[in-house]
Amino acid sequence: MKSVFLPIGILFLLLFFKSEAQLTRPAAEIAFTITRMAEIYHVQPRPVDKSFSSDLFLLMIRALDADKIYFNAEDIRQLNTFRNSLDNELLNKKEDFLKLLIVVYVKKINQTDSLLDLLSKSRFDLNLSETYTLAEDSSFADNELKRKIKLYKLVKRNMLETIVDIYEDDSSKRNIRVDSLEPGARRKVCHSFKRDIQRTRQTKGGLAGFICNAWCESVASCYDPHTEFFSPNKKEEFQGELGDKQLQFGFSLGEGKDAVEITRLKPGSPAYKSGLMHEGDEILALQWEGDAEVDVSDGSVDEVNAFIAGDHGKSLTLTLKKSDGSTLKVTLEREKSMLSDDNSKVRSFILKGDHRIGFISLPAFYTDWNGEEGGTNGCADDVAKEIIKLKKENIEGLILDLRYNGGGSMLEAIALAGIFIDSGPVGMTRDKEGKIYTMKDVNRGSVYDGPLILLINGFTASASEMLAGTLQDYHRALIVGSPSFGKATAQVVLPLDTLFDDKHMDRMKTADNFIKVTIERLFRVNGTSAQQTGVIPDIFLEDFSETQSEREKSLPFSLVNISIDANKYYHPYPVLPVDPLKSFSKAFTDTSRSFITFNKYLNVLIQAQTPRDQILEFSKMMETRRQFDGSLAEGENSAADTKPPYEIEWNQFEKARMQADEDLRKNNFMYTKVLNRDTGILLGYEIASRMSGK
């Protein structure tokens, strides 16, 4: 038989498409199963129709190119032929769109990578006045030439910001000419863009795998912002965020002199036990097992954290530069670790002034996934323990801080509500069939029945909103802050298997993929919902969450707000004196130097984040930065001169721990400095003092 030899180029393409098919085929199956799981379990499943198709198309483009630097308008027009037929692709498990998308995206990524190589070798004129416009930033370039110009401008903007940072952070370099700093800044910025590409390429399955994973994630996201597709690693990471244990390496990062450095090793962690890592070590490179090494010697803390996080294996090799200049490779494996005792779990102290007001910080509604939710290993029990400690200190009122608390276990929230009310319903849920279930505090009695302030803000979400709404409806607490995030839905993580039921719980351990699906709506005991609206505080107070525009109502496919009848067994306590406390708060914040200073500081931050055209010229950017830094410095100096009418005093248990743990003592000292400038705590103290009636 005569042998047939294929040209190398054709052979490569055949191998490429064979490998691609090994990814697109299971992705099509998974995406179809997601639609079936949503139809079965989602509280408000939507039909997979032309509207779904259009939405899915836009989500996919955003997932692959959020900054609009890879695709141009011509690429979008080419892909747009599928915009109204993706429903057909989904329901028939077709792969045509995925295959076209892979070809186009791989081409654009490779072109961008090559262009960055060219830009890294080309000197930029940083004194040449050019403008990067809002229109350029918010849309795809019309053609390939304009896309290249857009990328050039982005690189130049980031270079200028890098050099301005150098001038601001290191006074010894302010006499150095800008031109001499240009090469280093150029390489650093281009490397940063290229690392983003490299991180994408290191996704399991490469760029094709990245696209297939984005396809499955986007299909899930079309149902609502909180329905998600999970790989096993992402599922474990998600549960770790809500539980008492997380997969960790056990080190913290900060900006070093020349590179990102290790700032802290957690005792007992893999990093600590290696005996090879020390505080001050600089990270030069990272390598996940099976992937290429990534040079991060000129990376930022955010970039290094992005490489360390995510859906990877457990083994990571770090190339470290030691204090003596030598380099060392250290390989670590992530281990499940208890949440740290400081920033991740409940903490309490006393505000000691004319009144003694207790303060408890609750950063998340964590629980023990291996035990019983709402039991002895969750946040509700931890809060109860802290209250008991504070009551021994004879507190006259209590502040519970739910700011930046993104929620977590709903059973923990129910248990926590029971700490402050005698008994009764604490919330309601409604499933897809319209059945209403009551969440109850079944244990009579409360742990704390004194004056209570809840601090909330725009990052207070989900379970923490339910708690705030419950205590507000019962008139049990005064809510102070800004409107909460507005998420009033409940999710469950299930194996991606339409045959899964209570008889097949073992599938939770053996499944290849999972779906976090929204199965219920949440309602307050008065029948209203915080969905999209958030919990509206009794007393409004702006804080740093005002610099972020994202809320539930701004997210794609967020479920609309609806109401149901109030729970007939809900009997609130006597109404709190909200109006006089509101009048007092306004008068106090209008005249207090602390609040006047903070509001000026906050307005500077808000203005700085307002999108606008940027003039890409060093002198202009330096002038803008100096004005911004001057305004911030003025606010910080004024804040430093103000002193709250109380001292922060740790409870006796924490004092004993601090005596035995120098690291904890340092952390608490730094934490105290921050708390002394916290206007939310200041207003909470003043209000709680008046509510105490002493």
XYZ file of C-alpha atoms in Angstrom:
694
model
C 0.000 0.000 0.000
C 1.307 3.419 -0.895
C 2.143 5.609 2.122
C 0.505 9.031 2.407
C 2.380 11.848 4.122
C 0.514 14.960 5.222
C 2.183 18.383 5.267
C 3.212 19.464 8.781
C 0.749 22.418 8.753
C -2.235 20.241 7.871
C -1.186 17.609 10.413
C -1.015 20.324 13.118
C -4.520 21.548 12.247
C -5.926 18.015 12.382
C -4.376 17.475 15.805
C -5.629 20.897 16.963
C -9.226 20.238 15.926
C -9.117 16.732 17.394
C -7.939 18.152 20.713
C -10.506 20.938 20.467
C -13.330 18.447 19.902
C -12.306 16.603 23.071
C -13.151 19.813 24.948
C -16.143 21.219 23.035
C -18.105 17.971 23.066
C -18.204 17.599 26.887
C -18.753 21.374 27.209
C -21.863 21.070 25.024
C -23.093 18.198 27.201
C -22.418 20.100 30.429
C -24.109 23.274 29.158
C -27.216 21.301 28.191
C -27.295 19.645 31.632
C -27.083 23.078 33.265
C -30.285 24.110 31.455
C -31.991 20.916 32.613
C -30.865 21.388 36.227
C -32.097 24.984 36.147
C -35.456 23.861 34.776
C -35.778 21.362 37.631
C -34.451 23.391 40.564
C -34.293 27.132 39.798
C -36.852 29.258 41.631
C -37.699 31.117 38.423
C -36.324 29.184 35.416
C -36.334 31.070 32.162
C -37.008 29.503 28.761
C -34.018 28.787 26.554
C -35.203 30.947 23.657
C -33.975 33.783 21.431
C -33.797 36.199 24.364
C -31.704 33.675 26.300
C -29.502 33.276 23.231
C -28.822 36.999 22.921
C -28.060 37.308 26.615
C -25.741 34.303 26.508
C -23.861 35.784 23.562
C -23.189 39.032 25.405
C -22.107 37.205 28.576
C -19.656 35.080 26.601
C -18.059 38.072 24.913
C -17.759 39.831 28.274
C -16.260 36.718 29.891
C -13.577 36.439 27.210
C -12.805 40.121 26.751
C -14.135 42.275 29.595
C -11.680 45.099 28.822
C -12.393 44.977 25.068
C -8.751 44.671 24.072
C -8.718 41.353 22.186
C -11.727 41.522 19.856
C -12.519 44.345 17.452
C -15.916 45.236 15.983
C -15.227 43.105 12.904
C -14.629 40.049 15.103
C -17.888 40.684 16.942
C -19.756 40.945 13.634
C -18.304 37.588 12.572
C -19.404 35.946 15.822
C -22.734 37.777 15.775
C -24.115 35.301 13.208
C -24.750 33.000 16.189
C -26.275 35.641 18.464
C -29.877 34.511 17.934
C -29.236 30.782 17.511
C -27.347 29.832 20.658
C -30.565 28.389 22.079
C -30.478 25.880 19.225
C -26.797 25.179 19.964
C -27.580 24.569 23.626
C -30.657 22.397 23.319
C -29.152 20.261 20.556
C -25.697 20.050 22.159
C -24.084 21.573 19.106
C -20.496 22.840 19.065
C -20.380 25.145 16.025
C -20.284 28.399 17.976
C -17.672 27.113 20.412
C -15.441 25.925 17.572
C -15.659 29.257 15.751
C -15.078 31.157 18.989
C -11.981 29.098 19.767
C -10.483 29.821 16.336
C -11.177 33.569 16.568
C -10.123 33.935 20.209
C -6.889 31.970 19.869
C -6.002 34.132 16.878
C -6.729 37.383 18.744
C -4.872 36.282 21.885
C -1.813 35.335 19.836
C -1.946 38.629 17.912
C -2.195 40.588 21.169
C 0.677 38.645 22.680
C 2.862 39.423 19.645
C 1.830 43.074 19.702
C 2.822 43.319 23.367
C 6.241 41.929 22.443
C 6.615 44.737 19.904
C 5.380 47.396 22.330
C 7.792 46.185 25.006
C 10.663 46.958 22.606
C 9.352 50.363 21.437
C 10.187 53.563 23.305
C 7.147 55.663 24.258
C 7.133 59.454 24.209
C 5.548 60.146 27.597
C 5.498 63.891 26.979
C 3.471 63.536 23.788
C -0.088 64.651 24.548
C -2.600 61.973 23.535
C -6.083 61.276 24.852
C -7.643 57.996 25.881
C -11.385 58.599 25.653
C -14.374 57.117 27.439
C -15.719 56.033 24.059
C -12.519 54.074 23.377
C -12.612 52.523 26.835
C -16.249 51.402 26.673
C -16.467 49.911 23.169
C -14.704 47.565 20.799
C -12.348 49.220 18.336
C -13.823 49.586 14.834
C -11.062 47.622 13.152
C -7.722 45.931 13.799
C -5.679 49.113 13.424
C -7.775 50.954 15.985
C -7.565 47.948 18.324
C -3.773 48.160 18.174
C -3.941 51.898 18.879
C -6.231 51.239 21.855
C -3.809 48.681 23.296
C -0.923 51.110 22.753
C -2.814 53.781 24.693
C -3.636 51.399 27.518
C 0.010 50.429 27.828
C 1.032 54.092 27.793
C -1.546 55.021 30.439
C -0.385 52.232 32.745
C 3.255 53.204 32.157
C 2.526 56.790 33.156
C 0.682 55.628 36.271
C 3.627 53.361 37.142
C 6.115 56.228 36.841
C 3.868 58.594 38.779
C 3.717 55.941 41.530
C 7.533 55.844 41.597
C 7.753 59.636 41.933
C 5.134 59.654 44.678
C 6.434 56.668 46.648
C 10.183 57.288 46.471
C 11.265 60.892 47.001
C 14.881 59.972 46.146
C 13.825 59.367 42.526
C 11.968 62.624 41.933
C 15.014 64.223 40.350
C 15.435 61.363 37.879
C 14.332 62.142 34.331
C 11.111 60.531 33.181
C 12.858 59.175 30.086
C 15.234 57.118 32.223
C 12.286 55.433 33.983
C 10.435 54.718 30.750
C 12.166 51.414 29.788
C 11.556 49.770 33.153
C 7.945 50.952 33.297
C 7.364 49.760 29.723
C 8.664 46.275 30.432
C 6.694 46.047 33.684
C 3.392 47.043 32.069
C 3.819 44.828 29.008
C 4.765 41.909 31.251
C 1.594 42.515 33.267
C -0.606 42.294 30.159
C 1.275 39.203 28.987
C 0.854 37.543 32.384
C -2.920 37.908 32.018
C -2.648 36.025 28.746
C -0.360 33.430 30.269
C -2.737 32.878 33.174
C -5.560 32.300 30.671
C -3.430 29.872 28.672
C -2.670 27.914 31.834
C -6.351 27.107 32.334
C -6.954 23.362 32.210
C -7.231 22.623 28.492
C -5.469 25.848 27.468
C -7.346 28.606 25.643
C -9.912 26.137 24.304
C -10.495 24.911 27.856
C -10.837 28.507 29.063
C -13.512 29.178 26.425
C -15.416 25.953 27.149
C -15.389 26.723 30.876
C -16.592 30.281 30.178
C -19.394 28.812 28.050
C -20.654 26.660 30.930
C -20.303 29.508 33.439
C -22.147 31.930 31.137
C -25.044 29.508 30.578
C -25.509 29.255 34.351
C -25.235 33.025 34.819
C -28.101 33.634 32.380
C -30.558 32.488 35.058
C -29.494 34.978 37.736
C -26.231 36.443 39.112
C -25.855 33.753 41.784
C -26.424 30.591 39.763
C -22.948 29.292 38.920
C -21.172 26.360 37.307
C -18.512 24.838 39.582
C -15.644 22.478 38.974
C -14.796 20.273 42.006
C -11.976 22.652 43.013
C -14.233 25.712 42.772
C -16.915 23.942 44.791
C -14.424 23.156 47.548
C -13.100 26.721 47.465
C -16.655 28.105 47.710
C -17.507 25.931 50.705
C -14.204 26.904 52.318
C -15.148 30.570 52.062
C -18.365 29.885 53.979
C -17.000 27.326 56.408
C -14.552 27.066 59.212
C -11.780 25.656 57.014
C -10.170 26.847 53.797
C -7.495 25.476 51.497
C -4.490 27.652 52.240
C -0.750 27.908 51.768
C -0.550 30.101 54.845
C 1.293 33.247 53.791
C 0.330 36.868 53.203
C 1.728 39.230 50.579
C 2.715 42.883 50.416
C 4.633 45.252 48.179
C 8.387 44.813 48.714
C 11.266 47.008 47.645
C 11.834 45.258 44.318
C 9.084 42.616 44.149
C 6.072 41.253 45.994
C 7.228 39.898 49.343
C 6.051 37.552 52.069
C 4.709 39.695 54.911
C 3.383 37.007 57.254
C 3.533 33.245 57.748
C 0.607 31.663 59.537
C 1.821 29.302 62.306
C 1.125 25.666 61.465
C 0.497 26.368 57.776
C 2.290 24.638 54.866
C 4.467 27.731 54.351
C 5.374 27.867 58.033
C 6.078 24.130 58.316
C 8.361 24.160 55.264
C 10.990 25.994 57.319
C 12.242 27.509 54.069
C 10.103 30.638 53.849
C 10.551 33.796 55.905
C 8.958 37.206 56.149
C 10.703 39.543 53.722
C 11.351 36.870 51.069
C 10.553 38.263 47.619
C 8.638 36.173 45.061
C 10.355 36.013 41.667
C 8.340 33.267 39.967
C 5.415 30.892 40.451
C 4.717 27.500 38.922
C 1.705 25.254 39.331
C 2.411 21.560 38.879
C 2.154 20.718 35.180
C 2.244 24.359 34.029
C 5.031 26.620 32.808
C 6.816 28.867 35.292
C 5.506 32.437 35.466
C 7.880 35.357 36.061
C 6.250 37.668 38.640
C 9.389 39.562 39.649
C 7.816 42.834 38.470
C 4.232 41.904 39.277
C 1.836 43.520 41.731
C 0.301 41.956 44.823
C -3.024 41.638 42.970
C -1.366 39.805 40.068
C 0.470 37.368 42.311
C -2.678 36.704 44.325
C -4.576 36.097 41.073
C -2.054 33.440 40.067
C -2.165 31.786 43.472
C -5.974 31.766 43.624
C -8.272 30.039 41.199
C -8.995 26.570 39.915
C -5.579 24.900 40.129
C -4.101 21.806 41.727
C -2.674 21.859 45.222
C 1.062 21.936 44.388
C 2.725 25.327 43.847
C 6.442 26.063 43.477
C 7.670 29.528 44.440
C 11.047 30.932 43.440
C 12.107 33.182 46.309
C 14.830 35.781 46.634
C 16.226 35.611 50.156
C 17.586 38.512 52.221
C 21.183 37.566 51.315
C 20.416 37.775 47.572
C 20.331 34.016 46.985
C 17.352 32.304 45.310
C 15.478 29.251 46.508
C 12.635 27.139 45.115
C 9.979 26.028 47.603
C 7.138 23.655 46.734
C 3.969 23.811 48.840
C 0.663 21.985 48.857
C -2.507 23.665 50.018
C -4.030 22.254 53.165
C -7.342 22.751 54.878
C -6.782 25.228 57.642
C -8.939 26.719 60.347
C -9.939 30.297 59.774
C -7.495 32.686 61.391
C -8.528 34.118 64.739
C -8.171 37.744 63.754
C -9.762 39.054 60.554
C -11.857 36.065 59.464
C -13.876 35.342 62.585
C -15.875 37.133 65.244
C -13.996 39.703 67.358
C -15.162 41.930 70.187
C -13.995 44.804 72.372
C -15.364 47.600 74.567
C -15.715 51.277 73.647
C -14.820 52.776 77.015
C -15.869 56.407 77.497
C -18.637 58.028 79.495
C -20.504 54.853 78.584
C -19.332 51.277 78.085
C -20.536 50.072 74.701
C -19.693 46.611 73.393
C -18.626 46.098 69.792
C -18.680 42.846 67.790
C -17.350 42.461 64.266
C -18.911 39.652 62.208
C -17.172 39.410 58.782
C -19.141 36.411 57.418
C -21.814 33.855 58.288
C -19.401 30.947 58.373
C -20.297 27.454 59.493
C -18.846 23.972 59.914
C -19.737 22.023 56.767
C -18.707 18.781 58.449
C -20.875 19.385 61.473
C -24.291 20.870 62.112
C -25.113 24.296 60.696
C -26.208 26.665 63.401
C -24.413 24.433 65.879
C -21.374 24.913 68.083
C -18.782 25.523 65.364
C -20.435 28.395 63.498
C -20.535 32.156 63.766
C -23.762 32.286 65.805
C -22.160 30.380 68.648
C -19.038 32.558 68.386
C -21.142 35.734 68.647
C -22.947 34.349 71.684
C -19.607 33.637 73.375
C -18.390 37.184 72.670
C -21.614 38.661 74.078
C -21.158 36.691 77.286
C -17.613 38.065 77.595
C -18.843 41.620 76.985
C -21.696 41.316 79.494
C -19.098 40.484 82.133
C -17.578 43.879 81.311
C -20.919 45.571 82.194
C -21.662 46.983 78.741
C -24.599 49.400 78.428
C -25.246 48.772 74.742
C -23.971 46.695 71.839
C -22.892 47.431 68.258
C -22.931 44.499 65.816
C -20.923 45.307 62.689
C -22.278 43.648 59.520
C -20.500 45.979 57.107
C -18.690 44.118 54.325
C -20.413 40.899 55.438
C -21.355 39.129 52.194
C -23.501 36.498 53.900
C -23.082 32.738 54.015
C -25.012 30.107 55.947
C -28.697 30.988 56.342
C -29.064 28.578 59.280
C -26.351 30.514 61.082
C -28.323 33.711 60.437
C -31.450 32.110 61.926
C -29.500 31.011 64.990
C -27.979 34.468 65.281
C -31.395 36.171 65.177
C -32.410 33.940 68.082
C -29.640 35.444 70.184
C -31.492 38.773 70.185
C -35.202 37.856 70.172
C -37.194 35.652 72.536
C -38.722 33.334 69.922
C -40.785 33.417 66.755
C -40.455 33.546 62.960
C -37.300 35.237 61.643
C -37.925 35.052 57.903
C -39.704 33.233 55.094
C -38.744 31.501 51.868
C -40.726 30.735 48.729
C -39.765 28.005 46.256
C -40.528 27.664 42.540
C -43.925 26.031 43.263
C -44.907 29.027 45.389
C -44.782 27.131 48.679
C -43.888 29.387 51.606
C -41.753 28.104 54.470
C -41.144 29.907 57.754
C -37.688 30.113 59.306
C -38.108 30.082 63.075
C -36.158 30.706 66.227
C -37.479 27.768 68.213
C -35.456 28.365 71.368
C -37.139 30.620 73.898
C -35.065 33.333 75.530
C -32.245 35.530 74.267
C -28.566 35.952 75.024
C -28.711 39.764 74.860
C -31.740 42.027 75.337
C -30.100 45.460 75.737
C -29.790 48.396 73.297
C -28.568 47.122 69.921
C -27.100 48.900 66.882
C -26.503 47.113 63.570
C -24.002 48.681 61.159
C -24.601 47.855 57.481
C -23.395 49.140 54.102
C -23.517 48.348 50.398
C -21.447 45.203 50.877
C -23.820 43.754 53.487
C -25.533 40.953 51.579
C -27.702 37.839 51.682
C -27.806 36.199 55.143
C -26.547 39.373 56.813
C -29.374 41.327 55.143
C -31.890 38.797 56.415
C -30.611 39.249 59.961
C -30.705 43.047 59.655
C -34.225 42.943 58.207
C -35.465 40.602 60.922
C -34.131 42.708 63.794
C -35.479 45.844 62.120
C -38.955 44.306 61.692
C -38.999 43.208 65.336
C -37.882 46.729 66.387
C -35.098 44.905 68.147
C -32.201 46.874 66.640
C -31.559 50.265 65.127
C -30.015 49.907 61.651
C -27.297 52.465 60.871
C -25.377 52.887 57.618
C -26.156 52.834 53.899
C -28.603 50.564 52.020
C -27.392 46.975 51.846
C -26.513 45.062 48.666
C -29.985 43.734 47.872
C -29.568 39.938 47.549
C -32.607 38.076 48.885
C -32.242 34.688 47.257
C -30.942 31.347 48.541
C -28.703 28.900 46.685
C -27.708 25.252 47.035
C -24.716 23.409 45.556
C -25.706 20.237 43.661
C -23.820 17.740 41.529
C -24.424 18.378 37.840
C -26.616 15.318 37.489
C -30.330 15.387 36.638
C -30.790 12.009 38.382
C -29.441 13.289 41.701
C -31.760 13.067 44.720
C -31.615 12.451 48.481
C -30.841 8.787 47.859
C -27.666 9.605 45.965
C -25.849 11.987 48.324
C -22.600 10.160 47.592
C -22.600 11.993 44.246
C -21.579 15.143 46.135
C -18.166 13.501 46.646
C -17.741 11.826 43.268
C -19.301 14.248 40.759
C -17.110 15.787 38.073
C -18.934 19.127 38.117
C -21.445 21.038 40.218
C -24.003 23.802 39.954
C -24.820 26.413 42.560
C -28.440 27.166 41.775
C -30.912 29.695 43.172
C -33.758 27.637 44.630
C -35.661 30.096 46.841
C -36.563 33.721 47.387
C -36.101 35.198 50.870
C -38.665 37.394 52.592
C -38.715 39.358 55.797
C -41.293 38.488 58.456
C -43.328 41.541 57.384
C -43.664 40.044 53.876
C -41.328 42.421 52.059
C -38.073 41.484 50.383
C -34.632 43.087 50.301
C -34.170 41.841 46.727
C -32.653 44.698 44.666
C -33.729 47.352 47.207
C -31.534 46.204 50.098
C -32.283 46.834 53.763
C -32.922 50.569 54.185
C -31.210 51.835 57.355
C -33.116 53.728 60.031
C -30.262 56.246 60.145
C -28.320 56.872 56.964
C -24.535 57.155 57.044
C -22.221 57.152 54.040
C -19.069 55.064 54.043
C -16.481 53.665 51.618
C -19.037 51.364 49.970
C -20.393 54.503 48.271
C -17.335 54.405 45.984
C -18.635 51.126 44.495
C -21.611 51.262 42.147
C -22.312 47.525 42.044
C -25.458 46.368 43.794
C -27.790 43.446 43.159
C -30.068 45.612 41.006
C -27.126 46.470 38.707
C -26.218 42.818 38.027
C -27.428 41.105 34.832
C -30.561 38.946 35.201
C -31.159 39.890 38.827
C -34.600 38.712 39.967
C -37.108 41.511 40.523
C -38.487 42.425 43.934
C -41.842 40.937 44.986
C -43.720 40.769 48.300
C -45.885 38.213 50.090
C -48.226 38.389 53.078
C -46.658 39.072 56.468
C -46.205 36.146 58.833
C -49.217 36.080 61.150
C -47.151 34.807 64.088
C -44.741 37.745 63.903
C -45.219 40.053 66.909
C -42.753 42.958 67.062
C -41.415 44.604 70.178
C -42.377 48.218 71.016
C -41.295 50.736 68.383
C -37.829 52.230 68.882
C -37.465 56.035 69.191
C -36.139 56.319 65.621
C -37.145 59.930 64.889
C -35.402 61.605 67.855
C -32.307 59.430 67.309
C -32.350 60.349 63.636
C -32.530 64.061 64.519
C -29.683 63.680 66.980
C -27.562 61.802 64.422
C -28.031 64.456 61.746
C -27.107 67.260 64.120
C -24.095 65.306 65.356
C -22.744 64.337 61.921
C -23.351 67.839 60.517
C -21.211 69.463 63.216
C -18.672 66.772 64.152
C -15.209 67.422 62.788
C -14.709 63.693 62.273
C -17.689 63.440 59.936
C -16.999 66.682 58.093
C -13.440 65.515 57.443
C -14.503 62.024 56.407
C -17.169 63.268 53.994
C -14.607 65.478 52.240
C -12.244 62.500 52.046
C -15.011 60.275 50.666
C -16.013 62.830 48.027
C -12.410 62.948 46.788
C -12.419 59.171 46.370
C -15.770 59.204 44.569
C -14.620 61.941 42.195
C -11.367 60.090 41.481
C -13.346 57.032 40.379
C -15.698 58.943 38.108
C -14.929 57.824 34.515
C -13.492 60.566 32.290
C -11.221 61.104 29.325
C -7.539 60.900 30.241
C -4.740 63.009 28.790
C -1.783 60.670 28.340
C 0.985 63.105 29.153
C 3.288 62.809 32.151
C 2.993 66.402 33.377
C -0.833 66.255 33.237
C -1.065 62.932 35.065
C 1.460 64.064 37.654
C -0.536 67.241 38.272
C -3.765 65.258 38.652
C -2.110 62.841 41.075
C -0.653 65.643 43.204
C -4.042 67.302 43.494
C -5.617 63.980 44.484
C -2.873 63.115 46.981
C -3.034 66.617 48.444
C -6.762 66.300 49.066
C -6.315 62.872 50.621
C -3.422 64.027 52.803
C -5.480 66.954 54.064
C -8.273 64.590 55.033
C -5.926 62.070 56.650
C -4.144 64.755 58.668
C -7.442 66.137 59.884
C -8.624 62.649 60.786
C -5.399 62.015 62.708
C -6.038 65.120 64.790
C -9.492 63.961 65.843
C -9.910 61.703 68.843
C -13.048 59.684 69.571
C -14.726 60.102 72.984
C -13.741 56.574 74.007
C -10.818 54.221 74.202
C -10.854 50.767 72.661
C -10.396 48.196 75.393
C -10.065 44.505 74.604
C -11.972 42.065 76.793
C -10.068 40.146 79.456
C -9.880 36.963 77.380
C -8.352 38.823 74.421
C -5.904 40.634 76.698
C -4.634 37.287 77.963
C -4.196 36.049 74.389
C -2.328 39.220 73.433
C 0.128 38.764 76.298
C 1.010 35.317 74.989
C 0.997 36.159 71.261
C 3.158 39.030 70.032
C 1.817 38.700 66.475
C -1.752 39.072 67.717
C -0.720 42.036 69.848
C 0.732 43.809 66.792
C -2.321 43.042 64.673
C -4.706 44.308 67.345
C -2.657 47.485 67.760
C -2.902 48.222 64.018
C -6.587 47.279 64.042
C -7.216 49.714 66.893
C -5.648 52.584 64.937
C -8.062 51.942 62.070
C -11.065 51.619 64.367
C -10.315 54.940 66.052
C -10.992 56.663 62.707
C -14.145 54.687 61.904
C -17.083 57.103 61.732
C -19.576 54.230 61.747
C -18.306 53.067 65.124
C -18.292 56.652 66.397
C -21.925 57.251 65.453
C -22.909 53.805 66.745
C -21.313 54.632 70.100
C -23.154 57.949 70.378
C -26.521 56.414 69.477
C -26.070 53.370 71.715
C -25.096 55.673 74.587
C -28.393 57.555 74.230
C -30.406 54.353 73.846
C -28.932 53.033 77.110
C -30.780 55.741 79.026
C -27.999 56.094 81.589
